[in-house]
Amino acid sequence: MSYKLIILAPSCGGKSSLMRYFREKTDLHIAETDEEVMKANGDVWPDDELKNKILVPKTTREIITRENVIYFASYIPSDLLIEAKTGGFKVAVLEVPIEVLRKRNIKRMEVEGYGDVSPWFEAQLNDFRNLAKDGIVDFSIDANQEVEKVAQEIQTSIK
């Protein structure tokens, strides 16, 4: 079975939980923007300009050459998403209400020591809506449900 799927989700949208689930329960090949960026930058977190202008495009271009991958990201430039679709990728968006994102963000800050990512929620959600309007998004998944259910929907989409 060949599968090529990009899953876009906002910060706190469930990407990490889904990646953990897939890595523990399946043999599917999983990639994620931040991990790929870190590898490409010698395991050092880059500044935003280097990350967004150089490393995200570079690592995304490499990932979309793969035959079997589910790639999780918060942001991929639209020209690269179009290139990925031309190469056979489907693009999905994990939908989570902003109120839920805010609650997850607070919990993540308190429990895991993360910084506040809430200032980016509106822009991320607007970007995903625009990608859908432009026909780049193939389907959306309600990510405000159990991880197992979201994972099942993803697995069904790649069959």
XYZ file of N, CA, C and O in Angstrom:
636
model
N 0.848 -1.182 0.000
C 0.000 0.000 0.000
C 0.889 1.238 0.000
O 1.760 1.391 0.823
N 0.646 2.120 -0.935
C 1.360 3.384 -0.997
C 0.482 4.471 -0.378
O -0.725 4.500 -0.603
N 1.074 5.328 0.429
C 0.310 6.407 1.043
C 1.157 7.672 1.122
O 2.351 7.624 1.398
N 0.507 8.776 0.809
C 1.136 10.094 0.823
C 0.107 11.064 1.371
O -0.868 11.374 0.694
N 0.324 11.517 2.600
C -0.659 12.376 3.244
C 0.042 13.459 4.040
O 0.958 13.169 4.816
N -0.389 14.686 3.850
C 0.048 15.810 4.677
C -1.114 16.153 5.590
O -2.247 16.331 5.123
N -0.840 16.237 6.879
C -1.857 16.611 7.845
C -1.456 17.937 8.467
O -0.421 18.043 9.133
N -2.261 18.944 8.208
C -2.041 20.267 8.768
C -2.904 20.425 10.010
O -4.069 20.018 10.008
N -2.332 21.014 11.032
C -3.083 21.277 12.260
C -2.452 22.462 12.960
O -1.235 22.662 12.894
N -3.272 23.241 13.641
C -2.711 24.367 14.387
C -1.899 23.867 15.576
O -1.971 22.687 15.945
N -1.160 24.754 16.169
C -0.488 24.438 17.428
C -1.558 23.961 18.400
O -2.669 24.497 18.417
N -1.248 22.939 19.169
C -2.187 22.315 20.128
C -3.319 21.584 19.426
O -4.332 21.264 20.041
N -3.163 21.289 18.150
C -4.216 20.660 17.368
C -4.239 19.146 17.406
O -5.094 18.543 16.778
N -3.288 18.520 18.096
C -3.284 17.075 18.243
C -2.217 16.341 17.451
O -2.198 15.113 17.435
N -1.319 17.062 16.812
C -0.286 16.413 15.988
C 0.592 15.469 16.817
O 0.807 14.322 16.425
N 1.085 15.928 17.941
C 1.987 15.104 18.761
C 1.297 13.846 19.263
O 1.887 12.755 19.246
N 0.066 13.965 19.706
C -0.667 12.796 20.199
C -0.879 11.781 19.079
O -0.724 10.567 19.285
N -1.216 12.263 17.901
C -1.412 11.359 16.772
C -0.107 10.709 16.336
O -0.079 9.509 16.039
N 0.968 11.471 16.301
C 2.258 10.890 15.924
C 2.656 9.801 16.913
O 3.106 8.724 16.509
N 2.494 10.082 18.182
C 2.819 9.090 19.214
C 1.967 7.826 19.008
O 2.481 6.708 19.041
N 0.681 8.007 18.776
C -0.213 6.875 18.536
C 0.275 6.046 17.344
O 0.411 4.823 17.434
N 0.522 6.691 16.216
C 0.937 5.971 15.016
C 2.273 5.264 15.217
O 2.462 4.140 14.748
N 3.191 5.913 15.892
C 4.506 5.305 16.117
C 4.426 4.103 17.062
O 5.191 3.155 16.906
N 3.524 4.153 18.012
C 3.380 3.043 18.962
C 2.521 1.909 18.412
O 2.754 0.752 18.729
N 1.522 2.214 17.590
C 0.515 1.219 17.205
C 0.592 0.746 15.759
O -0.111 -0.199 15.392
N 1.395 1.407 14.928
C 1.440 1.036 13.508
C 2.881 1.020 13.014
O 3.801 1.426 13.727
N 3.040 0.581 11.784
C 4.359 0.650 11.147
C 4.373 1.698 10.031
O 5.227 1.691 9.159
N 3.413 2.630 10.082
C 3.362 3.709 9.100
C 4.547 4.649 9.284
O 5.021 4.864 10.401
N 5.019 5.201 8.188
C 6.129 6.151 8.237
C 5.569 7.540 8.550
O 4.730 8.058 7.823
N 6.068 8.123 9.633
C 5.576 9.396 10.142
C 6.709 10.413 10.103
O 7.841 10.102 10.490
N 6.398 11.622 9.655
C 7.354 12.730 9.688
C 6.639 13.945 10.266
O 5.410 14.050 10.200
N 7.421 14.859 10.827
C 6.843 16.056 11.441
C 7.792 17.219 11.226
O 9.017 17.053 11.325
N 7.248 18.370 10.942
C 8.051 19.536 10.575
C 9.144 19.846 11.586
O 10.313 19.971 11.216
N 8.783 20.008 12.855
C 9.786 20.420 13.838
C 10.921 19.410 13.956
O 12.098 19.787 14.051
N 10.597 18.125 13.932
C 11.649 17.093 13.989
C 12.567 17.182 12.774
O 13.795 17.089 12.903
N 11.972 17.347 11.601
C 12.763 17.427 10.372
C 13.643 18.681 10.349
O 14.796 18.640 9.918
N 13.093 19.789 10.823
C 13.853 21.042 10.880
C 15.042 20.898 11.838
O 16.152 21.326 11.530
N 14.797 20.290 12.983
C 15.892 20.077 13.948
C 16.996 19.213 13.338
O 18.183 19.533 13.454
N 16.614 18.113 12.684
C 17.613 17.243 12.044
C 18.416 18.016 11.003
O 19.638 17.893 10.938
N 17.718 18.806 10.197
C 18.384 19.558 9.128
C 19.283 20.662 9.665
O 20.178 21.129 8.961
N 19.064 21.061 10.914
C 19.849 22.156 11.506
C 20.770 21.647 12.613
O 21.084 22.378 13.543
N 21.191 20.409 12.527
C 22.146 19.871 13.492
C 21.610 19.788 14.907
O 22.358 19.993 15.868
N 20.321 19.504 15.050
C 19.659 19.382 16.359
C 19.665 20.677 17.173
O 19.615 20.650 18.405
N 19.717 21.787 16.463
C 19.628 23.113 17.108
C 18.383 23.798 16.563
O 18.167 23.822 15.343
N 17.559 24.357 17.466
C 16.353 25.048 17.016
C 16.738 26.368 16.362
O 17.404 27.200 16.971
N 16.311 26.595 15.098
C 16.688 27.817 14.378
C 15.788 28.997 14.738
O 14.714 28.821 15.307
N 16.242 30.188 14.355
C 15.354 31.338 14.495
C 14.250 31.222 13.445
O 14.329 30.414 12.522
N 13.196 32.016 13.628
C 12.011 31.888 12.765
C 12.319 32.109 11.290
O 11.757 31.427 10.428
N 13.190 33.059 10.988
C 13.486 33.342 9.580
C 14.166 32.153 8.913
O 13.760 31.723 7.836
N 15.188 31.595 9.557
C 15.875 30.423 9.003
C 14.908 29.254 8.895
O 14.864 28.565 7.878
N 14.106 29.064 9.927
C 13.149 27.948 9.922
C 12.170 28.076 8.758
O 12.025 27.159 7.952
N 11.481 29.210 8.683
C 10.382 29.360 7.734
C 10.820 29.593 6.296
O 10.144 29.158 5.365
N 11.942 30.277 6.099
C 12.357 30.615 4.736
C 13.287 29.583 4.107
O 13.323 29.460 2.887
N 14.031 28.870 4.940
C 15.018 27.929 4.398
C 14.692 26.478 4.762
O 14.536 25.625 3.891
N 14.590 26.208 6.056
C 14.523 24.818 6.504
C 13.180 24.141 6.251
O 13.152 22.977 5.849
N 12.073 24.842 6.478
C 10.773 24.215 6.193
C 10.656 23.889 4.702
O 10.312 22.752 4.347
N 10.954 24.825 3.792
C 10.890 24.457 2.371
C 11.840 23.312 2.010
O 11.456 22.383 1.285
N 13.065 23.358 2.536
C 14.053 22.319 2.222
C 13.581 20.947 2.693
O 13.601 19.975 1.931
N 13.163 20.849 3.940
C 12.761 19.549 4.475
C 11.453 19.079 3.848
O 11.293 17.884 3.577
N 10.541 19.998 3.575
C 9.285 19.615 2.936
C 9.541 19.069 1.538
O 8.948 18.058 1.143
N 10.420 19.715 0.799
C 10.736 19.218 -0.558
C 11.276 17.790 -0.499
O 10.967 16.965 -1.354
N 12.084 17.501 0.513
C 12.614 16.139 0.655
C 11.494 15.172 1.007
O 11.381 14.087 0.423
N 10.645 15.550 1.929
C 9.579 14.654 2.384
C 8.609 14.332 1.250
O 8.164 13.194 1.117
N 8.297 15.305 0.410
C 7.312 15.038 -0.642
C 7.882 14.208 -1.788
O 7.153 13.890 -2.730
N 9.145 13.821 -1.705
C 9.699 12.858 -2.665
C 9.475 11.424 -2.190
O 9.690 10.483 -2.947
N 9.042 11.240 -0.955
C 8.863 9.904 -0.388
C 7.610 9.241 -0.932
O 6.639 9.902 -1.265
N 7.655 7.930 -0.976
C 6.520 7.153 -1.469
C 5.506 6.844 -0.378
O 4.334 6.686 -0.660
N 5.952 6.702 0.846
C 5.074 6.348 1.949
C 5.379 7.242 3.140
O 6.410 7.067 3.794
N 4.474 8.163 3.409
C 4.693 9.048 4.556
C 3.394 9.763 4.918
O 2.588 10.091 4.053
N 3.229 9.931 6.212
C 2.221 10.842 6.742
C 3.025 11.966 7.388
O 3.815 11.722 8.303
N 2.837 13.165 6.878
C 3.643 14.320 7.293
C 2.765 15.302 8.051
O 1.800 15.826 7.507
N 3.110 15.529 9.313
C 2.370 16.446 10.184
C 3.045 17.809 10.202
O 4.269 17.895 10.371
N 2.251 18.874 10.072
C 2.807 20.225 10.059
C 1.762 21.247 10.505
O 0.558 21.012 10.361
N 2.249 22.353 11.021
C 1.381 23.497 11.289
C 1.389 24.456 10.109
O 0.436 25.181 9.886
N 2.506 24.439 9.376
C 2.649 25.381 8.272
C 3.504 24.760 7.173
O 4.581 24.213 7.437
N 2.996 24.847 5.972
C 3.753 24.519 4.765
C 3.335 25.560 3.734
O 2.141 25.796 3.544
N 4.292 26.199 3.074
C 3.916 27.185 2.052
C 2.984 26.562 1.004
O 3.147 25.402 0.612
N 2.007 27.335 0.553
C 0.991 26.797 -0.360
C 1.595 26.281 -1.663
O 1.102 25.292 -2.211
N 2.673 26.904 -2.164
C 3.279 26.405 -3.398
C 3.828 24.996 -3.199
O 3.756 24.161 -4.107
N 4.334 24.696 -2.007
C 4.830 23.345 -1.740
C 3.680 22.355 -1.544
O 3.805 21.179 -1.892
N 2.575 22.816 -0.997
C 1.401 21.950 -0.886
C 0.880 21.579 -2.274
O 0.533 20.421 -2.534
N 0.869 22.544 -3.181
C 0.440 22.278 -4.556
C 1.409 21.309 -5.225
O 0.988 20.360 -5.912
N 2.695 21.512 -5.002
C 3.703 20.591 -5.540
C 3.494 19.177 -4.987
O 3.579 18.190 -5.730
N 3.197 19.080 -3.695
C 2.959 17.780 -3.069
C 1.727 17.113 -3.695
O 1.753 15.918 -4.008
N 0.672 17.879 -3.886
C -0.551 17.321 -4.483
C -0.279 16.829 -5.902
O -0.778 15.773 -6.299
N 0.524 17.567 -6.641
C 0.896 17.148 -7.990
C 1.637 15.812 -7.944
O 1.501 14.997 -8.847
N 2.380 15.589 -6.857
C 3.115 14.337 -6.677
C 2.303 13.233 -6.017
O 2.863 12.212 -5.617
N 1.001 13.430 -5.876
C 0.148 12.364 -5.371
C -0.242 12.453 -3.908
O -0.908 11.554 -3.387
N 0.143 13.510 -3.226
C -0.231 13.664 -1.825
C -1.661 14.149 -1.690
O -2.146 14.929 -2.515
N -2.324 13.689 -0.631
C -3.572 14.282 -0.175
C -3.209 15.240 0.949
O -2.219 15.042 1.657
N -4.041 16.259 1.129
C -3.841 17.225 2.203
C -5.090 17.235 3.077
O -6.207 17.407 2.574
N -4.869 17.038 4.366
C -5.964 17.053 5.333
C -5.691 18.103 6.393
O -4.535 18.445 6.667
N -6.759 18.601 6.990
C -6.651 19.553 8.097
C -7.355 18.958 9.311
O -8.478 18.455 9.198
N -6.681 19.016 10.452
C -7.305 18.645 11.712
C -8.030 19.871 12.237
O -7.407 20.913 12.456
N -9.336 19.752 12.395
C -10.137 20.883 12.864
C -10.388 20.766 14.363
O -10.865 19.740 14.832
N -10.052 21.847 15.058
C -10.263 21.932 16.500
C -10.788 23.334 16.792
O -10.184 24.318 16.348
N -11.889 23.453 17.531
C -12.400 24.788 17.864
C -11.361 25.600 18.647
O -10.604 25.045 19.455
N -11.344 26.889 18.406
C -10.343 27.739 19.039
C -10.431 27.687 20.568
O -9.414 27.770 21.250
N -11.637 27.506 21.111
C -11.774 27.412 22.569
C -11.032 26.190 23.098
O -10.422 26.235 24.166
N -11.095 25.090 22.358
C -10.390 23.865 22.749
C -8.884 24.076 22.623
O -8.116 23.642 23.492
N -8.450 24.743 21.561
C -7.028 25.034 21.402
C -6.511 25.857 22.585
O -5.426 25.586 23.109
N -7.282 26.830 22.997
C -6.874 27.668 24.136
C -6.733 26.833 25.414
O -5.776 27.006 26.173
N -7.689 25.925 25.662
C -7.609 25.057 26.852
C -6.399 24.136 26.777
O -5.684 23.951 27.767
N -6.171 23.555 25.609
C -5.009 22.676 25.436
C -3.715 23.449 25.643
O -2.755 22.937 26.222
N -3.678 24.673 25.155
C -2.493 25.516 25.292
C -2.179 25.774 26.765
O -1.026 25.651 27.196
N -3.195 26.112 27.536
C -2.995 26.377 28.970
C -2.470 25.122 29.655
O -1.502 25.186 30.427
N -3.081 23.988 29.358
C -2.637 22.730 29.970
C -1.193 22.422 29.575
O -0.379 22.028 30.417
N -0.867 22.610 28.314
C 0.488 22.337 27.825
C 1.518 23.234 28.505
O 2.611 22.792 28.846
N 1.151 24.498 28.710
C 2.069 25.420 29.394
C 2.275 24.996 30.850
O 3.404 24.988 31.342
N 1.188 24.637 31.521
C 1.265 24.279 32.936
C 1.932 22.931 33.167
O 2.767 22.796 34.055
N 1.571 21.948 32.368
C 2.042 20.583 32.604
C 3.382 20.302 31.934
O 4.253 19.660 32.515
N 3.554 20.786 30.704
C 4.738 20.431 29.929
C 5.759 21.563 29.807
O 6.812 21.374 29.201
N 5.432 22.728 30.330
C 6.380 23.837 30.311
C 6.558 24.509 28.964
O 7.543 25.212 28.745
N 5.618 24.328 28.066
C 5.689 24.982 26.758
C 5.394 26.469 26.886
O 4.741 26.906 27.819
N 5.837 27.222 25.880
C 5.488 28.630 25.800
C 4.068 28.794 25.260
O 3.474 27.856 24.739
N 3.565 29.994 25.377
C 2.216 30.324 24.926
C 2.186 30.430 23.401
O 2.862 31.276 22.819
N 1.395 29.578 22.753
C 1.269 29.614 21.292
C -0.072 30.190 20.845
O -0.342 30.263 19.645
N -0.876 30.624 21.806
C -2.214 31.126 21.459
C -2.210 32.330 20.516
O -3.162 32.485 19.748
N -1.177 33.190 20.521
C -1.213 34.318 19.579
C -1.246 33.889 18.100
O -1.614 34.684 17.245
N -0.900 32.651 17.803
C -0.862 32.189 16.410
C -2.120 31.449 15.980
O -2.287 31.156 14.800
N -3.016 31.134 16.908
C -4.184 30.332 16.563
C -5.014 30.938 15.441
O -5.352 30.260 14.466
N -5.377 32.201 15.565
C -6.241 32.842 14.561
C -5.613 32.791 13.171
O -6.287 32.445 12.191
N -4.333 33.139 13.079
C -3.659 33.144 11.773
C -3.586 31.736 11.194
O -3.817 31.538 9.990
N -3.283 30.741 12.034
C -3.210 29.366 11.545
C -4.577 28.908 11.032
O -4.671 28.343 9.928
N -5.609 29.153 11.804
C -6.954 28.730 11.385
C -7.387 29.449 10.115
O -7.992 28.840 9.223
N -7.060 30.735 9.999
C -7.372 31.482 8.766
C -6.618 30.908 7.573
O -7.173 30.800 6.476
N -5.345 30.564 7.777
C -4.564 29.959 6.691
C -5.215 28.669 6.210
O -5.330 28.439 5.002
N -5.653 27.829 7.143
C -6.278 26.560 6.757
C -7.587 26.797 6.012
O -7.886 26.101 5.039
N -8.366 27.776 6.454
C -9.616 28.103 5.744
C -9.314 28.566 4.321
O -10.006 28.181 3.369
N -8.282 29.390 4.168
C -7.914 29.870 2.829
C -7.417 28.734 1.940
O -7.730 28.698 0.745
N -6.656 27.807 2.513
C -6.202 26.653 1.738
C -7.393 25.828 1.267
O -7.409 25.330 0.139
N -8.391 25.676 2.122
C -9.599 24.932 1.745
C -10.342 25.660 0.629
O -10.775 25.040 -0.351
N -10.490 26.992 0.770
C -11.167 27.783 -0.274
C -10.450 27.665 -1.613
O -11.085 27.673 -2.664
N -9.115 27.572 -1.562
C -8.317 27.479 -2.781
C -8.280 26.063 -3.359
O -7.618 25.823 -4.373
N -8.944 25.125 -2.706
C -8.997 23.757 -3.210
C -7.773 22.923 -2.904
O -7.600 21.843 -3.483
N -6.931 23.396 -2.007
C -5.709 22.657 -1.679
C -5.987 21.557 -0.661
O -5.365 20.499 -0.688
N -6.935 21.775 0.228
C -7.281 20.784 1.251
C -8.255 19.778 0.649
O -9.275 20.147 0.082
N -7.915 18.501 0.790
C -8.774 17.435 0.274
C -9.891 17.073 1.241
O -10.985 16.742 0.817
N -9.598 17.107 2.544
C -10.620 16.787 3.536
C -10.184 17.284 4.909
O -9.007 17.571 5.134
N -11.167 17.404 5.778
C -10.927 17.820 7.162
C -11.351 16.693 8.093
O -12.216 15.888 7.746
N -10.732 16.680 9.256
C -11.050 15.687 10.276
C -11.332 16.427 11.575
O -10.565 17.303 11.971
N -12.417 16.056 12.229
C -12.733 16.604 13.542
C -11.727 16.031 14.539
O -11.784 14.849 14.878
N -10.804 16.851 14.985
C -9.758 16.396 15.908
C -10.134 16.660 17.361
O -9.306 16.525 18.251
N -11.390 17.017 17.595
C -11.870 17.213 18.957
C -12.601 15.934 19.406
O -13.731 15.975 19.877
N -11.936 14.810 19.174
C -12.449 13.506 19.581
C -11.250 12.649 19.996
O -10.103 13.095 19.902
N -11.504 11.451 20.459
C -10.434 10.572 20.935
C -9.378 10.360 19.852
O -9.703 10.250 18.665
N -8.130 10.280 20.277
C -7.013 10.080 19.353
C -7.246 8.853 18.478
O -6.991 8.895 17.269
N -7.732 7.774 19.064
C -7.955 6.541 18.310
C -8.939 6.760 17.157
O -8.750 6.217 16.058
N -9.973 7.559 17.391
C -10.961 7.819 16.345
C -10.365 8.666 15.222
O -10.616 8.419 14.042
N -9.586 9.663 15.599
C -8.921 10.493 14.585
C -7.956 9.626 13.782
O -7.916 9.699 12.550
N -7.196 8.795 14.473
C -6.243 7.909 13.797
C -6.953 6.971 12.833
O -6.465 6.726 11.721
N -8.107 6.452 13.220
C -8.871 5.574 12.333
C -9.292 6.313 11.069
O -9.208 5.754 9.965
N -9.744 7.548 11.220
C -10.125 8.328 10.033
C -8.929 8.548 9.109
O -9.063 8.472 7.883
N -7.782 8.813 9.716
C -6.570 9.016 8.902
C -6.211 7.730 8.172
O -5.938 7.736 6.965
N -6.243 6.615 8.888
C -5.891 5.337 8.259
C -6.875 4.978 7.158
O -6.463 4.467 6.097
N -8.142 5.259 7.350
C -9.128 5.006 6.305
C -8.846 5.850 5.071
O -9.001 5.389 3.936
N -8.384 7.073 5.279
C -8.134 7.983 4.145
C -6.957 7.557 3.280
O -6.871 7.972 2.127
N -6.054 6.749 3.821
C -4.875 6.357 3.036
C -5.037 4.983 2.392
O -4.145 4.524 1.691
N -6.161 4.341 2.606
C -6.384 3.008 2.002
C -6.884 3.141 0.587
O -7.491 4.064 0.182
